[in-house]
Coordinates of C-alpha atoms in Angstrom, one line a residue:
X1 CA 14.7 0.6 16.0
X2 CA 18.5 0.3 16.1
X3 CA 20.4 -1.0 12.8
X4 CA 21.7 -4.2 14.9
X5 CA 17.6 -5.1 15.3
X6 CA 16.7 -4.3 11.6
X7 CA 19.9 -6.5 10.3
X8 CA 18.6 -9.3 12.4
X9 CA 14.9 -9.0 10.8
X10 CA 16.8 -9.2 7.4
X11 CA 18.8 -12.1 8.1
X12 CA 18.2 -15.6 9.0
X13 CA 17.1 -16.6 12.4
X14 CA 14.4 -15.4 15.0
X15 CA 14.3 -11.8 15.2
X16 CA 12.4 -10.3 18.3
X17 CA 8.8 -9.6 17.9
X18 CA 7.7 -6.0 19.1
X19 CA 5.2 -5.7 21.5
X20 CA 2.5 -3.8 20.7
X21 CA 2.2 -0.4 23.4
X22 CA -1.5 0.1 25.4
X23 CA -1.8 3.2 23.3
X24 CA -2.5 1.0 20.1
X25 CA -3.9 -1.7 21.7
X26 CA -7.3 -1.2 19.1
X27 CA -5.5 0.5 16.2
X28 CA -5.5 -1.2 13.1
X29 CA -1.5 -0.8 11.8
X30 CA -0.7 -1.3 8.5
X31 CA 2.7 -1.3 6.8
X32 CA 3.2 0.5 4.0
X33 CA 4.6 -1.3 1.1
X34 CA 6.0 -4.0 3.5
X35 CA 7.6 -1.8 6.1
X36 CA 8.9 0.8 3.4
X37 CA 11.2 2.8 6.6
X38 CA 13.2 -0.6 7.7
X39 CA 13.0 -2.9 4.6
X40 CA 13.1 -2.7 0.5
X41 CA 8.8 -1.3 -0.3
X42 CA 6.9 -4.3 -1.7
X43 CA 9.6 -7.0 -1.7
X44 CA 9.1 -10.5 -0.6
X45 CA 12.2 -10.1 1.6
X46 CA 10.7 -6.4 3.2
X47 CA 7.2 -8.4 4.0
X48 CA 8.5 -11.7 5.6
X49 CA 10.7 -9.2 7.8
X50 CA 8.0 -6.9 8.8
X51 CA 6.0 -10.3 9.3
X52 CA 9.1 -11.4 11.4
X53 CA 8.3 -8.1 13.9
X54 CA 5.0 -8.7 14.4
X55 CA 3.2 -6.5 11.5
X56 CA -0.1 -8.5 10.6
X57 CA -1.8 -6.4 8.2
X58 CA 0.1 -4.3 4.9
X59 CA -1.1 -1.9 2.5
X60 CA 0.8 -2.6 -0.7
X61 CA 0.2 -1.5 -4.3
X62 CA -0.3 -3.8 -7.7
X63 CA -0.2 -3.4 -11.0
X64 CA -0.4 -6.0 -14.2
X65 CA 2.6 -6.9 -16.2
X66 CA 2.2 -7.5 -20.4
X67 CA 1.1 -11.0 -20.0
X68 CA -1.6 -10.7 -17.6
X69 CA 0.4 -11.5 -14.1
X70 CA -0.7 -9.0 -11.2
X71 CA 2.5 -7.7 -9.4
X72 CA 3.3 -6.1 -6.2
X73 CA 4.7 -2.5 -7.3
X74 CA 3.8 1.2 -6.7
X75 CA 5.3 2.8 -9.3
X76 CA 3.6 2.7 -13.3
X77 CA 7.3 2.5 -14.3
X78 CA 10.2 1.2 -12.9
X79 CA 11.7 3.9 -10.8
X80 CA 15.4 4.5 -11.1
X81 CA 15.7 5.5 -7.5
X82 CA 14.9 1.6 -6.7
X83 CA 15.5 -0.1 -9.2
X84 CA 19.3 -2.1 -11.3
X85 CA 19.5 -4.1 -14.2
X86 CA 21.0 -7.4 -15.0
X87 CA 24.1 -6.2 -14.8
X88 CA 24.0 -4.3 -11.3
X89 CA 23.4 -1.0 -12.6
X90 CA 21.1 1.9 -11.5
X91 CA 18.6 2.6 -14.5
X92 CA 19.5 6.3 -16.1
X93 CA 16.2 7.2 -16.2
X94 CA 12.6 5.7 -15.7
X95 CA 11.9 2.7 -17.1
X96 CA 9.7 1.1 -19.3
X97 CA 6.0 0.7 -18.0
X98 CA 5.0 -2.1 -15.8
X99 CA 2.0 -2.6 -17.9
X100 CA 5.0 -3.5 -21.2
X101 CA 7.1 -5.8 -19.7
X102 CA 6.6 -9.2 -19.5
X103 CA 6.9 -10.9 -15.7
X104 CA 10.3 -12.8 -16.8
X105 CA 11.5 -9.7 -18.1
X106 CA 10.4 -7.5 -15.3
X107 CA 12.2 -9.9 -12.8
X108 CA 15.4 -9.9 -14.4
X109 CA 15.6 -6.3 -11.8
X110 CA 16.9 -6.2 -8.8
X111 CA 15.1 -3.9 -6.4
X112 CA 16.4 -4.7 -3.3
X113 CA 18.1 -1.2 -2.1
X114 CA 17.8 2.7 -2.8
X115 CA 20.0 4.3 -5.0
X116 CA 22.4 6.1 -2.5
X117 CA 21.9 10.5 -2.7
X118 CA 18.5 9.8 -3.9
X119 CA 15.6 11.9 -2.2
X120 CA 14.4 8.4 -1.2
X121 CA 17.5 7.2 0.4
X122 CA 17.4 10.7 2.3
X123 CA 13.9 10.2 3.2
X124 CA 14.6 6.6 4.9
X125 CA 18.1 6.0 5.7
X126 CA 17.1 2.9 8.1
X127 CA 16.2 1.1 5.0
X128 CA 18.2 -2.2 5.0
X129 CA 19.1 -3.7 1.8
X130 CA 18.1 -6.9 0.4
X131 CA 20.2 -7.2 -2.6
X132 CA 18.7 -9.7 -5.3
X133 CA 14.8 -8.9 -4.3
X134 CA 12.7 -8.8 -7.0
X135 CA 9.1 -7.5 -7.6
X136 CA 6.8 -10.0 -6.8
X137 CA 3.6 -11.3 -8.1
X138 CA 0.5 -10.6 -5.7
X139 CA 0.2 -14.6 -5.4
X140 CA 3.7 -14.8 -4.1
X141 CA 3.1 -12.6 -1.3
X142 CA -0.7 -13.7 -0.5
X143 CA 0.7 -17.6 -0.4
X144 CA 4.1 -16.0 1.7
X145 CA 1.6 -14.7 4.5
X146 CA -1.3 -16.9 4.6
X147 CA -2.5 -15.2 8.3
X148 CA -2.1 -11.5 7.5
X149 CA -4.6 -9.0 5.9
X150 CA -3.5 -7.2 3.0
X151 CA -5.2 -3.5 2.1
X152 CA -4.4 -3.6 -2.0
X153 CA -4.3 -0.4 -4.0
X154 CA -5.5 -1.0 -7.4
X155 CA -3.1 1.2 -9.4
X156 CA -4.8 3.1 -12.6
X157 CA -4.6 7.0 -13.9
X158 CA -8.0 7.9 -15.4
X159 CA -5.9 10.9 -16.3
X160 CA -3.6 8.5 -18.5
X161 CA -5.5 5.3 -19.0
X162 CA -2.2 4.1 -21.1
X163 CA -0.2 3.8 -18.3
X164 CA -2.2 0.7 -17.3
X165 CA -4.9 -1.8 -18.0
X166 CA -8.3 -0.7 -18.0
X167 CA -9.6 -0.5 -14.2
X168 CA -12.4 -3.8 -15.0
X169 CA -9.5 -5.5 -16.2
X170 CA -7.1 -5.0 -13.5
X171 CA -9.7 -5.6 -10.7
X172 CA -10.8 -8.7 -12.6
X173 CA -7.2 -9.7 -12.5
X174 CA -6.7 -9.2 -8.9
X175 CA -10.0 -10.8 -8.0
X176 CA -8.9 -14.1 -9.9
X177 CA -5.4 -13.9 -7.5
X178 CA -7.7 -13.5 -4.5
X179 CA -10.2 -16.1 -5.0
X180 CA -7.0 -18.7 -6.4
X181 CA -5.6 -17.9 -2.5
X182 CA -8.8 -18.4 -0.8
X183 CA -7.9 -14.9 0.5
X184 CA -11.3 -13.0 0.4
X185 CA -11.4 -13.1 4.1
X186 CA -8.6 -11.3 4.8
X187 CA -8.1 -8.4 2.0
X188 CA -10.0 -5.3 1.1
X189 CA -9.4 -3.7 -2.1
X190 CA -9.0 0.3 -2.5
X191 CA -8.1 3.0 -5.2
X192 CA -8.5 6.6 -6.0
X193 CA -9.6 5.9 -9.1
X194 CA -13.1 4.6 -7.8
X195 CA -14.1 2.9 -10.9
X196 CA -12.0 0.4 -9.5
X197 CA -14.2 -0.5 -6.2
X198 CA -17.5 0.4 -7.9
X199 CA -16.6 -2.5 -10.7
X200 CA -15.2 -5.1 -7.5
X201 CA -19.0 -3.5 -5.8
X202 CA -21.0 -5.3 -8.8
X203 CA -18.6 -8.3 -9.3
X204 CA -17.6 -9.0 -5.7
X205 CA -20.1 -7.3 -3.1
X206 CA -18.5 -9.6 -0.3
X207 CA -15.0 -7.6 -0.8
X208 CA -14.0 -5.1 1.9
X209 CA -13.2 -1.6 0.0
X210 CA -11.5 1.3 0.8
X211 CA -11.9 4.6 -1.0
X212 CA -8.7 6.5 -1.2
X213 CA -8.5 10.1 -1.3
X214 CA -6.0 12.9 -1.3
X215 CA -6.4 16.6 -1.7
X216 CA -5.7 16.6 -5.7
X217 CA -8.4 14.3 -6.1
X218 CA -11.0 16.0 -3.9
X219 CA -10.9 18.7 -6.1
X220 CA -11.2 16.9 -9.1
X221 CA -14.0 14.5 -8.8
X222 CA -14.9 14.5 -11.9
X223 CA -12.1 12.6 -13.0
X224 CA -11.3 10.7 -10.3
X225 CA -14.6 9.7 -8.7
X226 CA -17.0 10.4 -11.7
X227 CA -18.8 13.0 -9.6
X228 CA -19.6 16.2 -10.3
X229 CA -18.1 18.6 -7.8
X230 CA -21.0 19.8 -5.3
X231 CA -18.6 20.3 -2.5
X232 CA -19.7 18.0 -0.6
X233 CA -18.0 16.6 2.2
X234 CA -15.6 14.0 1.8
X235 CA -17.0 11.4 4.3
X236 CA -20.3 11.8 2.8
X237 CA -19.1 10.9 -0.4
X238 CA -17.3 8.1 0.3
X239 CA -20.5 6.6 2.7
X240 CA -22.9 7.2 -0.2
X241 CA -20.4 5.2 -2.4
X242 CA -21.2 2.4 0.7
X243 CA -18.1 2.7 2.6
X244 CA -17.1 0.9 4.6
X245 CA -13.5 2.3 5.0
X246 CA -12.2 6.2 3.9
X247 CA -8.2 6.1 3.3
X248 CA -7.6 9.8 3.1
X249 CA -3.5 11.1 3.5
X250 CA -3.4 12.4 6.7
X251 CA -2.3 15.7 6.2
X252 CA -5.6 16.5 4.6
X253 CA -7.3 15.2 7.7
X254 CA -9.0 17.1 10.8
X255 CA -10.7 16.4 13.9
X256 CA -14.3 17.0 12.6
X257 CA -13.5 15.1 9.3
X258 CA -13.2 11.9 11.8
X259 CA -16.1 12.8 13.4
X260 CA -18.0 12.9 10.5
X261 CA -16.6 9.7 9.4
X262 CA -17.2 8.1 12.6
X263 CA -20.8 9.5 12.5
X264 CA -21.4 8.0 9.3
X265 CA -20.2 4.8 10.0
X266 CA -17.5 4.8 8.5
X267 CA -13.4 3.6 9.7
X268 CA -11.0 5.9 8.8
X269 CA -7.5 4.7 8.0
X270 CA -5.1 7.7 7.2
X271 CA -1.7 7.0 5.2
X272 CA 1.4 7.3 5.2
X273 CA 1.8 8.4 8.9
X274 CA 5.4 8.2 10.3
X275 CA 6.1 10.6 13.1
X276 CA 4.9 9.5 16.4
X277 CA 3.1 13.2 17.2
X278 CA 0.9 12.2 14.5
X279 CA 0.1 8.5 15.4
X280 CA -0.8 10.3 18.7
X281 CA -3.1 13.1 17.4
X282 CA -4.7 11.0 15.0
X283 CA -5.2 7.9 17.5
X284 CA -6.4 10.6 19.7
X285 CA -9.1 11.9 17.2
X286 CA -10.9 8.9 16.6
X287 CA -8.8 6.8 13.5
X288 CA -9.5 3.4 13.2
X289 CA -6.2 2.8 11.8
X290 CA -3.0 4.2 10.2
X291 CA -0.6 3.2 7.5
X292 CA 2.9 3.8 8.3
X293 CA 6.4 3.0 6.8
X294 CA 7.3 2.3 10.2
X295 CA 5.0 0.1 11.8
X296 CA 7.5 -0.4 14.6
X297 CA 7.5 2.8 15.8
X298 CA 3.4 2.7 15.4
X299 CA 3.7 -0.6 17.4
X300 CA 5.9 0.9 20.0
X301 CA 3.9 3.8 21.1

Protein backbone atom coordinates (compact mmCIF):
# COMPACT_ATOMS: atom_id res chain seq x y z
CA UNK A 1 0.00 0.00 0.00
CA UNK A 2 1.37 3.35 -1.05
CA UNK A 3 1.68 6.24 1.74
CA UNK A 4 -0.99 8.48 -0.30
CA UNK A 5 -3.65 5.28 0.53
CA UNK A 6 -2.49 4.82 4.23
CA UNK A 7 -2.81 8.81 4.82
CA UNK A 8 -6.27 8.55 3.48
CA UNK A 9 -7.27 5.58 5.98
CA UNK A 10 -5.93 7.97 8.73
CA UNK A 11 -7.79 10.93 7.76
CA UNK A 12 -11.32 11.89 7.39
CA UNK A 13 -13.39 10.69 4.59
CA UNK A 14 -14.00 7.33 2.71
CA UNK A 15 -10.92 5.55 2.17
CA UNK A 16 -11.00 2.55 -0.46
CA UNK A 17 -11.85 -0.78 0.88
CA UNK A 18 -9.46 -3.68 -0.33
CA UNK A 19 -10.70 -6.42 -2.06
CA UNK A 20 -10.04 -9.52 -0.73
CA UNK A 21 -7.70 -11.86 -3.55
CA UNK A 22 -9.27 -15.68 -4.56
CA UNK A 23 -6.23 -17.00 -2.75
CA UNK A 24 -7.74 -15.90 0.71
CA UNK A 25 -11.10 -16.23 -0.12
CA UNK A 26 -11.49 -18.89 3.21
CA UNK A 27 -8.65 -17.53 5.30
CA UNK A 28 -9.50 -16.13 8.51
CA UNK A 29 -7.15 -12.60 8.59
CA UNK A 30 -6.62 -11.01 11.61
CA UNK A 31 -4.80 -7.69 12.31
CA UNK A 32 -2.42 -7.60 14.64
CA UNK A 33 -2.80 -4.99 17.22
CA UNK A 34 -5.07 -3.01 14.84
CA UNK A 35 -3.01 -3.19 11.67
CA UNK A 36 0.40 -2.63 13.68
CA UNK A 37 2.49 -2.22 9.78
CA UNK A 38 0.12 0.86 8.48
CA UNK A 39 -1.34 2.32 11.78
CA UNK A 40 -0.26 3.12 15.67
CA UNK A 41 -0.68 -1.06 17.42
CA UNK A 42 -3.84 -1.09 19.65
CA UNK A 43 -5.11 2.50 19.16
CA UNK A 44 -8.60 3.47 18.54
CA UNK A 45 -7.46 5.57 15.54
CA UNK A 46 -5.15 2.29 14.10
CA UNK A 47 -8.58 -0.01 14.49
CA UNK A 48 -11.20 2.29 12.94
CA UNK A 49 -8.56 2.59 9.96
CA UNK A 50 -7.94 -0.97 9.54
CA UNK A 51 -11.83 -1.28 9.87
CA UNK A 52 -11.99 1.53 7.15
CA UNK A 53 -9.93 -1.12 4.68
CA UNK A 54 -11.94 -3.80 5.17
CA UNK A 55 -10.11 -5.82 8.16
CA UNK A 56 -13.14 -7.59 10.19
CA UNK A 57 -11.49 -9.56 12.69
CA UNK A 58 -8.14 -8.18 15.14
CA UNK A 59 -6.04 -9.90 17.53
CA UNK A 60 -5.17 -7.27 20.07
CA UNK A 61 -3.63 -7.69 23.66
CA UNK A 62 -5.21 -6.30 27.28
CA UNK A 63 -4.08 -5.83 30.36
CA UNK A 64 -5.74 -4.17 33.68
CA UNK A 65 -4.90 -0.73 34.85
CA UNK A 66 -4.71 0.02 39.12
CA UNK A 67 -8.27 0.63 39.40
CA UNK A 68 -9.66 -2.30 37.77
CA UNK A 69 -10.33 -0.92 33.96
CA UNK A 70 -9.16 -3.59 31.22
CA UNK A 71 -7.04 -1.74 28.49
CA UNK A 72 -6.02 -2.48 25.11
CA UNK A 73 -2.05 -2.68 25.37
CA UNK A 74 0.74 -5.31 24.63
CA UNK A 75 3.36 -4.26 26.64
CA UNK A 76 3.39 -4.89 30.85
CA UNK A 77 4.96 -1.38 30.92
CA UNK A 78 4.76 1.48 28.91
CA UNK A 79 7.37 1.11 26.21
CA UNK A 80 9.52 4.05 25.44
CA UNK A 81 9.71 3.17 21.82
CA UNK A 82 5.85 4.14 21.65
CA UNK A 83 5.04 5.89 24.03
CA UNK A 84 5.37 10.56 25.24
CA UNK A 85 4.28 12.19 28.13
CA UNK A 86 2.20 15.21 28.77
CA UNK A 87 4.56 17.25 27.69
CA UNK A 88 5.40 15.58 24.14
CA UNK A 89 8.32 13.88 25.22
CA UNK A 90 9.69 10.24 24.50
CA UNK A 91 9.88 8.36 27.98
CA UNK A 92 13.86 7.77 28.86
CA UNK A 93 13.32 4.50 29.77
CA UNK A 94 10.36 2.04 30.39
CA UNK A 95 7.73 3.09 32.25
CA UNK A 96 5.85 2.32 35.12
CA UNK A 97 3.59 -0.92 34.90
CA UNK A 98 0.33 -0.92 33.38
CA UNK A 99 -1.00 -2.88 36.29
CA UNK A 100 0.24 0.76 38.66
CA UNK A 101 -1.29 3.31 36.90
CA UNK A 102 -4.47 4.44 37.21
CA UNK A 103 -6.64 4.77 33.67
CA UNK A 104 -6.66 8.75 33.96
CA UNK A 105 -3.19 8.60 34.62
CA UNK A 106 -2.33 6.11 31.95
CA UNK A 107 -4.18 8.29 29.30
CA UNK A 108 -2.47 11.40 30.04
CA UNK A 109 0.27 9.41 27.14
CA UNK A 110 0.24 9.88 23.87
CA UNK A 111 0.96 6.73 21.80
CA UNK A 112 0.17 7.67 18.54
CA UNK A 113 3.64 7.25 16.61
CA UNK A 114 7.17 5.32 16.97
CA UNK A 115 9.92 6.98 18.32
CA UNK A 116 12.01 7.73 15.12
CA UNK A 117 15.72 5.27 15.03
CA UNK A 118 13.91 2.92 17.16
CA UNK A 119 14.22 -0.90 16.12
CA UNK A 120 10.40 -0.58 15.83
CA UNK A 121 10.34 2.40 13.55
CA UNK A 122 12.99 0.26 11.45
CA UNK A 123 10.84 -2.60 11.53
CA UNK A 124 7.58 -0.75 10.08
CA UNK A 125 8.38 2.47 8.47
CA UNK A 126 4.72 2.58 6.76
CA UNK A 127 3.40 3.17 10.08
CA UNK A 128 1.32 6.46 9.88
CA UNK A 129 1.10 8.56 12.82
CA UNK A 130 -1.85 9.38 14.82
CA UNK A 131 -0.62 11.95 17.15
CA UNK A 132 -2.85 12.38 20.37
CA UNK A 133 -4.04 8.43 20.39
CA UNK A 134 -4.26 7.11 23.51
CA UNK A 135 -4.51 3.44 24.96
CA UNK A 136 -7.83 2.44 25.07
CA UNK A 137 -10.03 0.59 27.28
CA UNK A 138 -11.21 -2.90 25.80
CA UNK A 139 -14.98 -1.33 26.03
CA UNK A 140 -13.90 1.49 23.85
CA UNK A 141 -12.85 -0.55 21.09
CA UNK A 142 -15.64 -3.55 21.42
CA UNK A 143 -18.47 -0.53 21.36
CA UNK A 144 -16.09 1.31 18.22
CA UNK A 145 -16.54 -2.08 16.12
CA UNK A 146 -19.81 -3.58 17.02
CA UNK A 147 -19.53 -6.18 13.66
CA UNK A 148 -15.93 -7.28 13.98
CA UNK A 149 -14.43 -10.31 15.89
CA UNK A 150 -11.80 -9.65 18.18
CA UNK A 151 -9.02 -12.68 19.17
CA UNK A 152 -7.98 -11.12 22.87
CA UNK A 153 -4.66 -12.07 24.40
CA UNK A 154 -4.97 -12.16 28.06
CA UNK A 155 -1.59 -10.76 29.10
CA UNK A 156 0.03 -12.45 32.43
CA UNK A 157 3.87 -13.82 33.21
CA UNK A 158 3.54 -16.87 35.52
CA UNK A 159 7.27 -16.28 35.50
CA UNK A 160 6.57 -12.70 37.26
CA UNK A 161 3.02 -12.79 38.51
CA UNK A 162 3.80 -8.99 39.83
CA UNK A 163 3.85 -7.72 36.63
CA UNK A 164 0.03 -8.13 36.51
CA UNK A 165 -3.21 -9.24 38.17
CA UNK A 166 -3.59 -12.66 39.00
CA UNK A 167 -4.84 -14.61 35.68
CA UNK A 168 -8.69 -15.35 37.52
CA UNK A 169 -8.78 -11.87 38.06
CA UNK A 170 -7.86 -10.51 34.73
CA UNK A 171 -10.10 -13.01 32.89
CA UNK A 172 -12.89 -12.23 35.27
CA UNK A 173 -12.32 -8.63 34.28
CA UNK A 174 -12.42 -9.14 30.64
CA UNK A 175 -15.42 -11.45 30.88
CA UNK A 176 -17.43 -8.55 32.73
CA UNK A 177 -16.27 -6.12 29.49
CA UNK A 178 -17.53 -8.84 27.18
CA UNK A 179 -20.76 -9.70 28.59
CA UNK A 180 -21.47 -5.52 29.30
CA UNK A 181 -20.93 -5.42 25.10
CA UNK A 182 -23.10 -8.30 24.42
CA UNK A 183 -19.89 -9.36 22.56
CA UNK A 184 -19.65 -13.17 23.41
CA UNK A 185 -20.61 -13.96 19.91
CA UNK A 186 -17.97 -12.47 18.27
CA UNK A 187 -14.56 -12.84 20.56
CA UNK A 188 -12.39 -15.73 21.62
CA UNK A 189 -10.12 -15.38 24.34
CA UNK A 190 -6.31 -16.78 24.16
CA UNK A 191 -3.03 -16.73 26.31
CA UNK A 192 0.21 -18.54 26.77
CA UNK A 193 -0.23 -18.58 30.12
CA UNK A 194 -3.15 -21.21 29.96
CA UNK A 195 -4.38 -20.75 33.39
CA UNK A 196 -6.03 -18.08 31.70
CA UNK A 197 -8.40 -20.16 29.26
CA UNK A 198 -8.72 -23.12 31.66
CA UNK A 199 -10.32 -20.46 34.40
CA UNK A 200 -12.68 -18.64 31.25
CA UNK A 201 -13.20 -23.06 30.46
CA UNK A 202 -15.00 -23.34 34.01
CA UNK A 203 -16.51 -19.82 34.19
CA UNK A 204 -17.45 -19.25 30.56
CA UNK A 205 -17.56 -22.78 28.52
CA UNK A 206 -19.49 -20.87 25.68
CA UNK A 207 -16.18 -18.67 24.98
CA UNK A 208 -14.15 -19.51 21.86
CA UNK A 209 -10.33 -19.98 23.11
CA UNK A 210 -7.23 -20.01 21.60
CA UNK A 211 -4.06 -21.55 23.17
CA UNK A 212 -1.05 -19.66 22.31
CA UNK A 213 2.22 -21.13 21.93
CA UNK A 214 5.78 -20.23 21.00
CA UNK A 215 8.96 -22.18 21.13
CA UNK A 216 10.07 -20.76 24.69
CA UNK A 217 7.03 -21.99 26.09
CA UNK A 218 6.94 -25.50 24.52
CA UNK A 219 9.87 -26.18 26.27
CA UNK A 220 8.73 -25.04 29.49
CA UNK A 221 5.38 -26.40 30.20
CA UNK A 222 5.66 -26.58 33.33
CA UNK A 223 5.44 -23.03 33.87
CA UNK A 224 3.49 -22.02 31.22
CA UNK A 225 0.86 -24.78 30.68
CA UNK A 226 1.13 -26.51 34.11
CA UNK A 227 2.19 -29.67 32.36
CA UNK A 228 4.86 -31.71 32.94
CA UNK A 229 7.07 -32.07 29.89
CA UNK A 230 6.36 -35.63 28.21
CA UNK A 231 7.26 -34.35 24.83
CA UNK A 232 4.35 -34.62 23.51
CA UNK A 233 3.24 -32.97 20.52
CA UNK A 234 2.05 -29.64 20.50
CA UNK A 235 -1.33 -30.16 18.77
CA UNK A 236 -2.05 -32.89 21.08
CA UNK A 237 -1.66 -30.79 23.88
CA UNK A 238 -3.55 -28.14 22.97
CA UNK A 239 -6.69 -30.64 21.73
CA UNK A 240 -6.61 -32.46 25.10
CA UNK A 241 -6.86 -28.95 26.72
CA UNK A 242 -10.30 -28.97 24.23
CA UNK A 243 -9.10 -26.78 21.53
CA UNK A 244 -10.77 -25.46 19.56
CA UNK A 245 -8.05 -23.01 18.05
CA UNK A 246 -3.88 -23.55 18.34
CA UNK A 247 -2.13 -19.88 17.90
CA UNK A 248 1.49 -21.05 17.53
CA UNK A 249 4.27 -18.24 15.92
CA UNK A 250 4.75 -19.35 12.65
CA UNK A 251 8.21 -19.75 12.49
CA UNK A 252 7.90 -22.70 14.90
CA UNK A 253 5.35 -24.15 12.49
CA UNK A 254 5.63 -27.13 9.80
CA UNK A 255 3.60 -28.91 7.35
CA UNK A 256 2.92 -32.01 9.47
CA UNK A 257 2.25 -29.82 12.65
CA UNK A 258 -0.90 -28.60 10.47
CA UNK A 259 -1.65 -31.81 9.67
CA UNK A 260 -1.78 -32.92 12.96
CA UNK A 261 -3.77 -30.00 13.88
CA UNK A 262 -6.11 -30.41 11.15
CA UNK A 263 -6.42 -34.18 12.16
CA UNK A 264 -7.27 -33.36 15.54
CA UNK A 265 -9.81 -31.01 14.85
CA UNK A 266 -8.31 -28.30 15.55
CA UNK A 267 -7.92 -24.50 13.42
CA UNK A 268 -4.64 -23.37 13.33
CA UNK A 269 -4.07 -19.58 13.34
CA UNK A 270 -0.22 -18.72 13.11
CA UNK A 271 1.01 -15.09 14.16
CA UNK A 272 2.64 -12.54 13.28
CA UNK A 273 2.94 -13.39 9.51
CA UNK A 274 3.97 -10.45 7.31
CA UNK A 275 5.84 -11.58 4.18
CA UNK A 276 3.67 -12.75 1.40
CA UNK A 277 5.96 -16.13 0.74
CA UNK A 278 4.69 -17.03 4.02
CA UNK A 279 0.99 -16.21 3.79
CA UNK A 280 1.46 -18.45 0.67
CA UNK A 281 3.23 -21.54 2.29
CA UNK A 282 1.17 -21.43 5.27
CA UNK A 283 -2.24 -20.92 3.30
CA UNK A 284 -0.90 -23.65 1.24
CA UNK A 285 -0.30 -26.06 4.21
CA UNK A 286 -3.60 -26.16 5.53
CA UNK A 287 -3.86 -22.74 8.19
CA UNK A 288 -7.18 -21.74 9.01
CA UNK A 289 -6.01 -18.30 9.56
CA UNK A 290 -3.09 -15.90 10.09
CA UNK A 291 -2.33 -12.82 12.07
CA UNK A 292 -0.49 -10.25 10.33
CA UNK A 293 0.56 -6.49 10.81
CA UNK A 294 -0.40 -6.05 7.44
CA UNK A 295 -3.59 -7.39 6.73
CA UNK A 296 -3.63 -5.56 3.49
CA UNK A 297 -1.04 -7.27 2.02
CA UNK A 298 -2.80 -10.72 3.44
CA UNK A 299 -5.97 -9.27 1.82
CA UNK A 300 -4.30 -8.53 -1.44
CA UNK A 301 -2.83 -11.83 -2.28
Amino acid sequence: MDQSAIHAVAQPGRPKRLKRGRAMARIDIQGHRGARGLFPENTLEGFRAAAALGVTAFELDVAMTRDGIVVVTHDFALNPDLTRDADGLWLPARGPLIHQLSLPALQRYDVGRLRPGSPVAALFPDQTPCDGARIPTLAAVLAALPDARFTIEVKTDPRHPEWTAPPDVLADAVLAVIDAAAAAGRVTIEAFDWRVQRHVRRRRPDIRLAWLTRAETVRDPAVWWQLANTGEPVPARVAAEGGPIWAPGHADLTAADVRAATRLGLAVLPWTVNRPDDMRRLVGWGVTGLITDRPDIALAL
